């Protein structure tokens, strides 16, 4: 970064936290500086001209002044609000998940322009997708790729043999799939069914327009979610929090459907 | 910090844990109190002590109050057929300032924010649903903040109330997106209240 007093940046707001009287601390993801933390002063006052331009998950063009500790936003102009994901609670829950993962998997001031572009694409997909969980799995798998944790899905991570179409094992610690022989001797693995492995490989190999056409059975979709959670939790050393909210909404929806159809 | 007396250091440290107070402001506060000839320190100490012994949460609306039920819930002149749902106690203060609202409140104490570990069950939403089941009301005004977390919380509450016979309204769009309710001026707020719309 240069040492000039003011700089321009485009950014997506990942997280916000109230600070002081009417300020907010924002966590942004930017194309040139990766993740940055900045202060938006007076933003909680309705009179603030910046507030509508710095909503969560919004893409904005900013003018930022260097501060002694944290930089300060002096101007903000909304570029894209991803309106479609603001008006639907399920979409919001997935956007929370995506923003949380991006925040937790990246460090400050490390440029990663492809990841920024991928974030923009993902928000757009979440605003339109008919299959939010599949879109989310696609994001998770490729996020791991972008931050250097691409899981090995084609060869056994221990013996390097090609993985056969049988039930194999997954090890988060080893970063990929284990053949049945090796899997038996490695602690903390989970069985990985062939249908789920196929989907994982497909998601890892093809682009989103191709992957979005996949139709998954409920059981496969559920296992896929658990497999990805295992991988994510290993690298984060904690479970992704927003996943709990996504699951709560799903549980409540299923409960409601059951009551409606009188099968309870 | 070793050049500073222990009690002074301790107070500076405590002040600097408050939101928006840095070490500099914390030192200013501390030395102001130290130099002060009046009884401010004693008053502060008493007020702080009472904060946790004499303040309760109203068991009906969950606002912070002197007693439960609070003065608003206990006021028979207020319109018990309308409940206004807000995020924070300070939002109640802002709405009361308008003198335009005469119903009751329900304070959630936050908004949904999974990354901060704030889930629906951490807010007073279940209590709200129970409250409506125990004593049905005609109108529920969702006055959460006009930002994403506030909208998500309002949408979640609406989902919980699906099929219930209550008119759910949302404050009018006069409030700028992204701002907090507690900072809205009384005029804007009473207008948003008057022009509230069915959610
Ligand atoms: Zn092997
Ligand atoms: Zn009360």
Short mmCIF file of N, CA and C in Angstrom, two decimals, chain A residues 20 40 78 92 95-96 112 152 164 194 229 242 250:
data_model
loop_
_atom_site.label_atom_id
_atom_site.label_comp_id
_atom_site.label_asym_id
_atom_site.label_seq_id
_atom_site.Cartn_x
_atom_site.Cartn_y
_atom_site.Cartn_z
N UNK A 20 -18.34 2.84 19.92
CA UNK A 20 -18.51 4.19 20.46
C UNK A 20 -19.92 4.69 20.35
N UNK A 40 -16.36 3.55 10.24
CA UNK A 40 -17.30 4.46 9.60
C UNK A 40 -17.89 5.32 10.71
N UNK A 78 -22.67 3.39 -3.08
CA UNK A 78 -23.14 2.03 -3.36
C UNK A 78 -22.99 1.68 -4.83
N UNK A 92 -30.56 -14.57 3.12
CA UNK A 92 -29.78 -13.80 4.10
C UNK A 92 -28.93 -14.75 4.94
N UNK A 95 -25.99 -15.79 3.00
CA UNK A 95 -25.04 -14.68 2.83
C UNK A 95 -24.23 -14.46 4.11
N UNK A 96 -24.89 -14.61 5.26
CA UNK A 96 -24.18 -14.54 6.54
C UNK A 96 -23.07 -15.60 6.57
N UNK A 112 -5.96 -10.58 -2.83
CA UNK A 112 -6.38 -11.79 -3.53
C UNK A 112 -7.55 -11.41 -4.43
N UNK A 152 -7.67 -32.87 -1.62
CA UNK A 152 -7.31 -33.88 -2.63
C UNK A 152 -8.43 -34.91 -2.72
N UNK A 164 -10.82 -45.56 -5.80
CA UNK A 164 -11.74 -46.45 -6.51
C UNK A 164 -13.20 -46.13 -6.16
N UNK A 194 -19.67 -42.89 -2.18
CA UNK A 194 -19.29 -42.63 -3.58
C UNK A 194 -20.11 -41.48 -4.20
N UNK A 229 -18.57 -29.26 6.34
CA UNK A 229 -18.46 -28.69 7.69
C UNK A 229 -17.23 -29.25 8.41
N UNK A 242 -22.69 -19.56 11.31
CA UNK A 242 -23.92 -19.28 10.57
C UNK A 242 -24.63 -20.54 10.11
N UNK A 250 -34.10 -24.28 8.49
CA UNK A 250 -34.53 -25.48 7.76
C UNK A 250 -35.41 -26.35 8.65
#
